[in-house]
Structure formats: structure tokens, C-alpha cells
Short mmCIF file of C-alpha atoms in Angstrom, two decimals:
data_model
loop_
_atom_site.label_atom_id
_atom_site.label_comp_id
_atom_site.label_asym_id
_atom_site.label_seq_id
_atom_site.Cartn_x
_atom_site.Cartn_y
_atom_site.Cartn_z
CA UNK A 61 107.32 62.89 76.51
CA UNK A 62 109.15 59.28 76.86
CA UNK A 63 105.50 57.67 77.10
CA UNK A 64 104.01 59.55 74.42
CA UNK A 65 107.26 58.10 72.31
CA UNK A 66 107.24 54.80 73.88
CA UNK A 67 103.14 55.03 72.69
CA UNK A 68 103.89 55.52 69.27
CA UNK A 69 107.21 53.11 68.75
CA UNK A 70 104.44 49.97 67.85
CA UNK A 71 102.31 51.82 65.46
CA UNK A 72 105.48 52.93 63.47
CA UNK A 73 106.84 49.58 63.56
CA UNK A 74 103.97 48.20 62.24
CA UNK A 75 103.72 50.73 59.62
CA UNK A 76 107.19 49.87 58.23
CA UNK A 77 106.70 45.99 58.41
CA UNK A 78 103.11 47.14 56.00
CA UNK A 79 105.66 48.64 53.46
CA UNK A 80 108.29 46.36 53.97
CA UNK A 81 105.56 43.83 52.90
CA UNK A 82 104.03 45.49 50.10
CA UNK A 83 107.43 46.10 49.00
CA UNK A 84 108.48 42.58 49.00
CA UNK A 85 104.72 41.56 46.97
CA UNK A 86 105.78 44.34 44.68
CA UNK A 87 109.05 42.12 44.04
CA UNK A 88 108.27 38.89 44.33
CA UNK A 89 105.02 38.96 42.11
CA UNK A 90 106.68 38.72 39.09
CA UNK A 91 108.44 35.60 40.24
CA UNK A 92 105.30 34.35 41.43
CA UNK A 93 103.41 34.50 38.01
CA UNK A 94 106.97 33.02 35.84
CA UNK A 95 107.31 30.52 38.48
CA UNK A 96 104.28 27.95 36.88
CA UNK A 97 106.13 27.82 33.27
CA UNK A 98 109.74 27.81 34.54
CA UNK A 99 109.01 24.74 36.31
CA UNK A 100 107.08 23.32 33.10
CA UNK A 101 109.97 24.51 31.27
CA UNK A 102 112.88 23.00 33.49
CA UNK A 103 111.06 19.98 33.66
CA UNK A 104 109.63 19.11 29.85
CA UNK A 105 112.31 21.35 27.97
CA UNK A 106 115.72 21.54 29.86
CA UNK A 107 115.61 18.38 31.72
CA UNK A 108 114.79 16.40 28.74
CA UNK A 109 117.79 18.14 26.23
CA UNK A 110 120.14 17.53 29.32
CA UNK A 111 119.29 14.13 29.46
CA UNK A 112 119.72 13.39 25.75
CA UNK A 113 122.63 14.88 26.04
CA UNK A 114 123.73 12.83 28.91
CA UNK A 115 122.29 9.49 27.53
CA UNK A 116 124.34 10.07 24.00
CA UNK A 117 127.15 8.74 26.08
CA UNK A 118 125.62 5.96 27.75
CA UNK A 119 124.40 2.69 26.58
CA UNK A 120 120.96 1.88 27.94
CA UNK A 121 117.78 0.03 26.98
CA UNK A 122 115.03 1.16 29.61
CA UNK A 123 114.00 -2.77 29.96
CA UNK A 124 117.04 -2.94 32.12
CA UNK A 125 116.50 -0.22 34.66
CA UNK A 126 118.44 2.54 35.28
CA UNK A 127 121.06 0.39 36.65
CA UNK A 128 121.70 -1.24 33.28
CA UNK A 129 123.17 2.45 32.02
CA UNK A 130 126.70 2.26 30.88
CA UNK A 131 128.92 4.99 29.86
CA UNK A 132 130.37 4.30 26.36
CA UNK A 133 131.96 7.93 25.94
CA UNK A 134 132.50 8.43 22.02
CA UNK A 135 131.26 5.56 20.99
CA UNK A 136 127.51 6.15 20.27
CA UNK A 137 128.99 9.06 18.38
CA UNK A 138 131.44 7.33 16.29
CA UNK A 139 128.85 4.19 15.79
CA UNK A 140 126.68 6.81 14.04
CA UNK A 141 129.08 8.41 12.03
CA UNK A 142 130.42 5.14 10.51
CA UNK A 143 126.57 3.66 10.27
CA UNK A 144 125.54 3.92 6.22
CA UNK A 145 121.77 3.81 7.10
CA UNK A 146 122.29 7.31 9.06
CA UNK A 147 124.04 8.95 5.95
CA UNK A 148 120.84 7.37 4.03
CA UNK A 149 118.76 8.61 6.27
CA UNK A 150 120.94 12.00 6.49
CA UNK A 151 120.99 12.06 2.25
CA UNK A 152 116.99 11.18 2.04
CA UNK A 153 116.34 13.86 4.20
CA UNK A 154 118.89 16.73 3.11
CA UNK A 155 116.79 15.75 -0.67
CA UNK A 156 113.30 15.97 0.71
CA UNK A 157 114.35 18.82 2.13
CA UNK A 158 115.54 20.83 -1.01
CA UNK A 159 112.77 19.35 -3.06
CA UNK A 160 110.33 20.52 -0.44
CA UNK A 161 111.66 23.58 0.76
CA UNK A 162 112.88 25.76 -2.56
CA UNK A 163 109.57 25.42 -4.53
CA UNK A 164 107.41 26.54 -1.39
CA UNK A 165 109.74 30.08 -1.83
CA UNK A 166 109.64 30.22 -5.43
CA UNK A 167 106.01 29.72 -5.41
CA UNK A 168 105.48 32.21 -2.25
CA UNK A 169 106.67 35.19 -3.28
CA UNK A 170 105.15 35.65 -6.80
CA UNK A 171 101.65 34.44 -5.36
CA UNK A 172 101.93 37.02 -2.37
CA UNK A 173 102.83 39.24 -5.00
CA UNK A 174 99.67 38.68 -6.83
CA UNK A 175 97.29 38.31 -3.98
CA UNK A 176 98.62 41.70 -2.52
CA UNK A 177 98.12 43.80 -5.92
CA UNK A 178 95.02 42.04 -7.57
CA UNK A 179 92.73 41.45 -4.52
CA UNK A 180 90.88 43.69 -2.05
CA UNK A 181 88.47 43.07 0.10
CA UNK A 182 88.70 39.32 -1.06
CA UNK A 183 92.10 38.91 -0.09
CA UNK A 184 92.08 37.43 3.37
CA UNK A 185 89.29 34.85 2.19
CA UNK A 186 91.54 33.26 -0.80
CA UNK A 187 94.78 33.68 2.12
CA UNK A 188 92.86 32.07 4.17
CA UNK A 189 91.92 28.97 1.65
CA UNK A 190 95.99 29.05 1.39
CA UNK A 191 96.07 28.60 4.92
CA UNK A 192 94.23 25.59 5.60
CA UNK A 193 96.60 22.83 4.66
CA UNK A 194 99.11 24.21 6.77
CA UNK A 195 96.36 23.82 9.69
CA UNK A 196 94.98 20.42 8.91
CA UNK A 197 96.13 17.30 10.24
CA UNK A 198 99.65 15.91 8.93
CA UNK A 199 97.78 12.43 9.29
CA UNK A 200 94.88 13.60 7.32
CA UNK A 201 96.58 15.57 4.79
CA UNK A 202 99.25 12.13 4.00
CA UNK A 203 95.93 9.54 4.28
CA UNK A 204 93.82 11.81 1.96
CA UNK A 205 97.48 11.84 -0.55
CA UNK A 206 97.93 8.29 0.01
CA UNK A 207 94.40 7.91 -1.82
CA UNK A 208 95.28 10.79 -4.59
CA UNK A 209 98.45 8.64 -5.13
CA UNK A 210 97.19 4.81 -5.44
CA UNK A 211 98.49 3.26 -8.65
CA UNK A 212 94.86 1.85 -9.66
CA UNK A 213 92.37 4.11 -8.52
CA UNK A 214 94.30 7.87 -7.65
CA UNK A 215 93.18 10.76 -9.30
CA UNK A 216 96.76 11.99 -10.03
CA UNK A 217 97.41 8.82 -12.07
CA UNK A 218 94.01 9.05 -13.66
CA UNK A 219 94.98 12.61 -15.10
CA UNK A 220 98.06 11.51 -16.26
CA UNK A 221 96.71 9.14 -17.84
CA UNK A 222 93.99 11.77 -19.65
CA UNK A 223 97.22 14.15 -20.91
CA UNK A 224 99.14 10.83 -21.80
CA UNK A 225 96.11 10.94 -24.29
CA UNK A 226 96.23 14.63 -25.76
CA UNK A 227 97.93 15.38 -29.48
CA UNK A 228 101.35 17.06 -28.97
CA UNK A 229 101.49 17.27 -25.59
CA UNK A 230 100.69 13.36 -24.80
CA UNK A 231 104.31 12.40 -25.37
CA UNK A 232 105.41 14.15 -22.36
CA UNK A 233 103.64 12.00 -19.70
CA UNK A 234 103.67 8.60 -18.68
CA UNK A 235 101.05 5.57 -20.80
CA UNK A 236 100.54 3.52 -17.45
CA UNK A 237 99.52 3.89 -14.08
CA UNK A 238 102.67 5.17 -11.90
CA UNK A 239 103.29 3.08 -8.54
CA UNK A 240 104.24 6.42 -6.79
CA UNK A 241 104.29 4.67 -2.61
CA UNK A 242 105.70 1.41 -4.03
CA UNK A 243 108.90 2.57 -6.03
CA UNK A 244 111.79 4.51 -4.56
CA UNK A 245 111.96 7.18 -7.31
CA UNK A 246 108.35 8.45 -7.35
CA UNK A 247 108.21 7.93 -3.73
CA UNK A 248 110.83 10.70 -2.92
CA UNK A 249 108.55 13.49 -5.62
CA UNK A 250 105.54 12.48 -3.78
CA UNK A 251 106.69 12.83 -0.39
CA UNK A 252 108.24 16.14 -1.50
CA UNK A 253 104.86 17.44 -3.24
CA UNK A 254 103.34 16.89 0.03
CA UNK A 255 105.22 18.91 2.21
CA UNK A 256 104.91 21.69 -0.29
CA UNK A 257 101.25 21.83 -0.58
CA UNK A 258 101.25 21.67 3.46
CA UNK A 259 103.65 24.73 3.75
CA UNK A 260 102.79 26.57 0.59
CA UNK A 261 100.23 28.64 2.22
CA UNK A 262 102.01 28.94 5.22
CA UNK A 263 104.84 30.91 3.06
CA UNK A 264 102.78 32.77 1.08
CA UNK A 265 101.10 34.84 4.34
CA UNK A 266 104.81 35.29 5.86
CA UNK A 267 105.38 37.15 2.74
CA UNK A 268 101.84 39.01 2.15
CA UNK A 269 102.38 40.05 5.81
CA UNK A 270 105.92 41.56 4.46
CA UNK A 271 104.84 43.00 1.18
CA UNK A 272 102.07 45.16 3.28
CA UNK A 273 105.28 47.22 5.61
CA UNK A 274 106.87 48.50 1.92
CA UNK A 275 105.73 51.48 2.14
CA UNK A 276 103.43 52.76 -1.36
CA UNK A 277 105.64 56.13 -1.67
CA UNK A 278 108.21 53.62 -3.29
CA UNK A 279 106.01 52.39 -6.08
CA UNK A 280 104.60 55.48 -6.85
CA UNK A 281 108.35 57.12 -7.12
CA UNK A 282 109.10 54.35 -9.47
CA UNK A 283 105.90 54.60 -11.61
CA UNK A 284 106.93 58.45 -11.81
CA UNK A 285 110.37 57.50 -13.10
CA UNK A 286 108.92 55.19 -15.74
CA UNK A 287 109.49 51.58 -14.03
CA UNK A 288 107.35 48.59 -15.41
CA UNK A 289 105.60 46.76 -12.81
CA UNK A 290 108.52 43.67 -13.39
CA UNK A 291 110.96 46.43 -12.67
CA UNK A 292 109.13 47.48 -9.77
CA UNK A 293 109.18 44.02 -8.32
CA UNK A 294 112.63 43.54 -8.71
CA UNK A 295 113.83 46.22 -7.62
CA UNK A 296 111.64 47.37 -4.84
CA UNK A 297 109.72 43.88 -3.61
CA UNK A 298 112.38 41.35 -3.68
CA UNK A 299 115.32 43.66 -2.10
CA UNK A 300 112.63 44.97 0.55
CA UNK A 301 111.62 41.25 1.02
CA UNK A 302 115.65 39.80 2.19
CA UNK A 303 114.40 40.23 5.96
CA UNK A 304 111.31 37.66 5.51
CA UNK A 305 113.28 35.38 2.94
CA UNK A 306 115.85 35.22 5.49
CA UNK A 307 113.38 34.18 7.96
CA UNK A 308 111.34 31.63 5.91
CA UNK A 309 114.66 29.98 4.71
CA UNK A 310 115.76 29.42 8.15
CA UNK A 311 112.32 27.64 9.16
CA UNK A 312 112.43 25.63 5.60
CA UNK A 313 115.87 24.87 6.70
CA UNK A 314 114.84 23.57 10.08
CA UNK A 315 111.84 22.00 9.41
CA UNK A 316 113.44 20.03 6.05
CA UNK A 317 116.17 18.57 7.76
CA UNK A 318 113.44 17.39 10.99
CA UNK A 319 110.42 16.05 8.56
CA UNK A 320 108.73 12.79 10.19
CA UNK A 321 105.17 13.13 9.95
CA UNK A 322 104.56 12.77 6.15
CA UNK A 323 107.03 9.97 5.16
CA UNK A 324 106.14 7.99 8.54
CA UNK A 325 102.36 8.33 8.32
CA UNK A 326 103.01 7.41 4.18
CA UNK A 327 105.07 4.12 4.85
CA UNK A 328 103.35 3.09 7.95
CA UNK A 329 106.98 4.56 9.56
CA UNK A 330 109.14 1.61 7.64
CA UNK A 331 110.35 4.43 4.69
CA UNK A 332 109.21 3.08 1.90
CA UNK A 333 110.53 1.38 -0.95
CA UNK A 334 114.30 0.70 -0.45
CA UNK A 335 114.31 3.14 2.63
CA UNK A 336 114.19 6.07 0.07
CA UNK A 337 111.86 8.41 2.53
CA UNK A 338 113.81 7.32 5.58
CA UNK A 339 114.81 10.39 7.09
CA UNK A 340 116.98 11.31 10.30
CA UNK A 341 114.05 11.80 12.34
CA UNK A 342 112.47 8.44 11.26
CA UNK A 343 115.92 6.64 11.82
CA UNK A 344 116.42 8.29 15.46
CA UNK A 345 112.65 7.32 16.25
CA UNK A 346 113.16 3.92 14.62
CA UNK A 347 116.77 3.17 16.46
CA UNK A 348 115.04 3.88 20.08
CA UNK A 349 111.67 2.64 19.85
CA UNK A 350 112.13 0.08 17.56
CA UNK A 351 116.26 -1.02 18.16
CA UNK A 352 116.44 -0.22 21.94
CA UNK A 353 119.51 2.10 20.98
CA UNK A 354 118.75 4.70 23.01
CA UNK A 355 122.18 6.07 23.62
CA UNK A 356 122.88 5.85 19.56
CA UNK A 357 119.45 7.57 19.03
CA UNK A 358 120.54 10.31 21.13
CA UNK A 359 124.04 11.06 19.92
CA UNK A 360 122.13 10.71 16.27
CA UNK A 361 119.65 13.60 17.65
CA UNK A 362 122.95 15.67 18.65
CA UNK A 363 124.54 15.27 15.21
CA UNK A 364 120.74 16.29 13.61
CA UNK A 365 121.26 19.53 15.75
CA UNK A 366 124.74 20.37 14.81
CA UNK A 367 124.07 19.95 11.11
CA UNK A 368 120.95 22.72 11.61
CA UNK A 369 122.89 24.98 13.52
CA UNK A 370 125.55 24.82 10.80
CA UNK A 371 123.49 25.24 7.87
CA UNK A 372 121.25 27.67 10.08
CA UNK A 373 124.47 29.78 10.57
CA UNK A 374 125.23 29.45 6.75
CA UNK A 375 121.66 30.65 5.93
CA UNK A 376 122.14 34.14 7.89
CA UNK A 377 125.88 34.41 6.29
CA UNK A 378 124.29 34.42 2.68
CA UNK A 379 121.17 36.41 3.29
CA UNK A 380 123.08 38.77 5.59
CA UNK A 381 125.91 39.65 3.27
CA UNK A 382 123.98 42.05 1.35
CA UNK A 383 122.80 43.69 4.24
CA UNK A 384 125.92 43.99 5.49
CA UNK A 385 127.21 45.52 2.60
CA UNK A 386 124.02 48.30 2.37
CA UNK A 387 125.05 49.30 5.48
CA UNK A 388 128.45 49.82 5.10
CA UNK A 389 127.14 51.69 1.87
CA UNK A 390 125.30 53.67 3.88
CA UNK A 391 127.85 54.61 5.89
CA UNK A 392 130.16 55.86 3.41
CA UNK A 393 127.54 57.82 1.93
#
């Protein structure tokens, strides 16, 4: 009996270490697979946020090595706050930003309105022609706007010109050739009509991809009660539609207040005509690269980030009251 046992003890032991094994595969697989993009991740997100963070308090220009970082504390912080070409910069872009951002919404929602009741089978071809600014090129989109936009031979200031020459309606545009890149208050509209042809489209699918969850019940309930189709879109589409406004203000919101692209590739990255396209991002860039200000650019980056988180937070407060207050409504009832 004892050598029958003793016979069997290694196959048994082997048999557990088998599970033991599969069981610690089973486990650690998972790991395995994240462990590629966590370390991608720790290195080229984390590491790079914790050292901005850590260089806003430090003084250092890379042309003197690591060991010519100095901590400053404050200072980079306070140097920002009391610089006037950051609250340009902060001012250009907060304008840009409204300018940009509130048309693309009021120009959304009515055309996602119109493509989702008027077109069939069409629709995702015309969504699609929407689409395809918001997939070009930011450098080809600004160069092929910087030629639309030349004083002497852009085919915006040619059709002005044309309506300057219409009866009754001439009067309202200009007589002469606008110089919309050289001077600082067509500059700011131009920028501003660029961003909103790139993100337009971009908009306008958010909300056709909203408008087709409201369920067709609702209309038909309202046609039966004797609502208009205005009626119908005010008080079925836009209430329905608070979820996906909320959402699309919060991207116009953070992508506003971090535009680059457009104004750099426009000015050749110098922001125009008495700095009025200079934004925050093109002052942070500029005060690193160009400056050596490394630590300043950094602690400007922080303040950029604290001023979208704030007006981030403030966008969810105003979209969220109502819902807020339906559900409490719905409670009570």
C-alpha cells in the first residue's frame, strides 16, 4: 500500500503544478496583453504631464544640460500671470474660440435636422461631403484659405467685389479688395471662418447620430395632437438633443481654447498682424521653442489646463441643470 502511494505522490504533484500553471496564465494574460500600451502610456502620456508639471517650477533651457535646471518655485507662475502678451494671447484665443465654436452649433443642429427628415438613401453621401473638411489636412485646408483669402487675386474678395456691384444690396459690402491676412480685424473673422468650415461637418454627424435614438412614436404623438413640424422640433428635438449639445460644447470648449494649427500655418506661426491670432497654444510653443522659456512655457500650459477644466466644469453646470431638475420632476411625480 505505502509503495503504491509513494508511486502515485509524483504524478499528483505534477498534476497540481499543470493547474497551478494554467491558473496563473489564466491570470496573468490579461496583464500580459495591457502591459505593451501601459508602458507606451507611462512613458509618452504620464511621464511627459509629470514632467511639465515638474519643469513649471524650474528654470531650464535644454542648451545647458540638465544640470543647468534651477528651481524658481512660483515664479514661472507669477511671470505668466503678470506677462500682457499671455492675456493677449489668452483674449485672442478665448475670441477665436467663441467666434469659431457657437456658429458650428447653431449651424449643426438645424442642418442635422434637415439632412435627417429630407434625405434617404442619399443621406450618408451628402454627410459624408460634410465630413471631409474635418478629415483633410489642417495645413491643406489653411494653404488652400490662404489662396481664397489673398487681397488681389482670392475668390472671396472677388465676390465681394461682384455684390459690392448689385442695386440695393451693393451698399452692404465693401468697394475694394479686403487685406483679410494683413490687418488685425479681418484676420481674427478669417481665422474664425476657418475653423468653422473644418468642424462644421464634424458637428453636424454628432447630432444626425443623436437625432436617429429619438424614438418616431414621439413625432407621431405630436402630429396626432396637432403640433407643427417647428413645434415638433422644439419641443421634442432640441430637449431630446441636451445630452449631445452637452457633449459637442465641451469639445468646442476644449478645442477653442487649444487652436494652433490654423492661425500658425496662416501667419507662418508669428500671429499675424499686431499678434491678433496669437493664441495660448502659439505663445506656449513660441516661448519654448522660440524664447528658451521652458519652465514659463510649462507653467503657461498648466494655467491653459486650469482655465479648460474650469470652463469645462461650467459647461456641465449649465447643460446639466435642466436635467437635474427633470429628474427631480420625475421624482415627485
Amino acid at each position: 500500500m505505502m509503495k503504491i502511494e509513494a508511486g502515485r505522490m509524483p504524478a499528483v504533484s505534477q498534476n497540481q503544478r499543470k493547474v497551478q500553471w494554467q491558473r496563473w496564465q489564466r491570470r496573468a494574460a490579461p496583464w500580459m496583453f495591457l502591459t505593451p500600451f501601459v508602458v507606451l502610456f507611462l512613458c509618452f502620456g504620464v511621464f511627459p504631464i509629470l514632467f511639465s508639471l515638474f519643469l513649471s517650477f524650474h528654470s531650464w533651457n535644454p542648451a545647458d544640460g540638465w544640470a543647468g535646471m534651477k528651481f524658481v518655485g512660483l515664479e514661472n507662475f507669477s511671470f505668466a500671470l503678470g506677462d500682457e502678451w499671455f492675456w493677449k494671447s489668452l483674449w485672442n484665443t478665448a475670441l477665436l474660440a467663441l467666434l469659431s465654436g457657437l456658429p458650428q452649433h447653431l449651424v449643426a443642429i438645424p442642418l442635422a435636422y434637415f439632412l435627417h427628415t429630407s434625405f434617404k438613401r442619399s443621406r450618408n453621401l451628402v454627410v459624408g461631403a460634410y465630413f471631409v473638411p474635418y478629415i483633410t489636412s489642417t495645413v491643406a485646408v489653411t494653404l488652400m484659405f490662404t489662396a481664397l483669402f489673398s487681397t488681389d487675386f482670392g475668390v472671396i474678395n472677388a465676390a465681394l467685389l461682384w455684390l459690392a456691384k448689385l442695386p440695393l444690396v451693393g451698399g452692404l459690402f465693401p468697394v475694394e479688395a479686403v487685406d483679410w491676412i494683413g490687418k488685425p480685424a479681418f484676420i481674427q473673422p478669417a481665422v474664425a471662418f476657418i475653423v468653422f468650415w473644418r468642424f462644421v461637418g464634424f458637428n453636424t454627424v454628432l447630432y444626425l447620430a443623436a437625432l436617429q435614438t429619438i424614438p418616431k412614436e414621439l413625432y407621431e404623438a405630436a402630429e396626432m395632437d396637432g403640433a407643427g413640424k417647428w413645434q415638433q422640433f422644439w419641443h421634442i428635438t432640441l430637449p431630446l438633443l441636451r445630452p449631445m449639445m452637452f457633449f459637442g460644447a465641451t469639445l468646442s470648449v476644449i478645442g477653442g481654447l487649444q487652436l494652433f494649427d490654423e492661425p500658425f500655418v496662416l501667419t507662418g506661426g508669428r500671429g499675424g498682424a499686431d499678434q491678433a491670432v496669437l493664441t495660448t497654444a502659439m505663445y506656449m510653443f513660441r516661448s519654448a521653442f522660440e524664447f528658451g522659456e521652458y519652465g514659463a512655457a510649462s507653467a503657461i500650459s498648466w494655467l491653459l489646463f486650469v482655465i479648460i477644466a474650469l470652463l469645462s466644469w461650467l459647461t456641465h453646470k449649465i447643460f446639466g441643470q435642466h436635467d437635474e431638475a427633470a429628474e427631480k420632476g420625475e421624482q415627485h411625480a
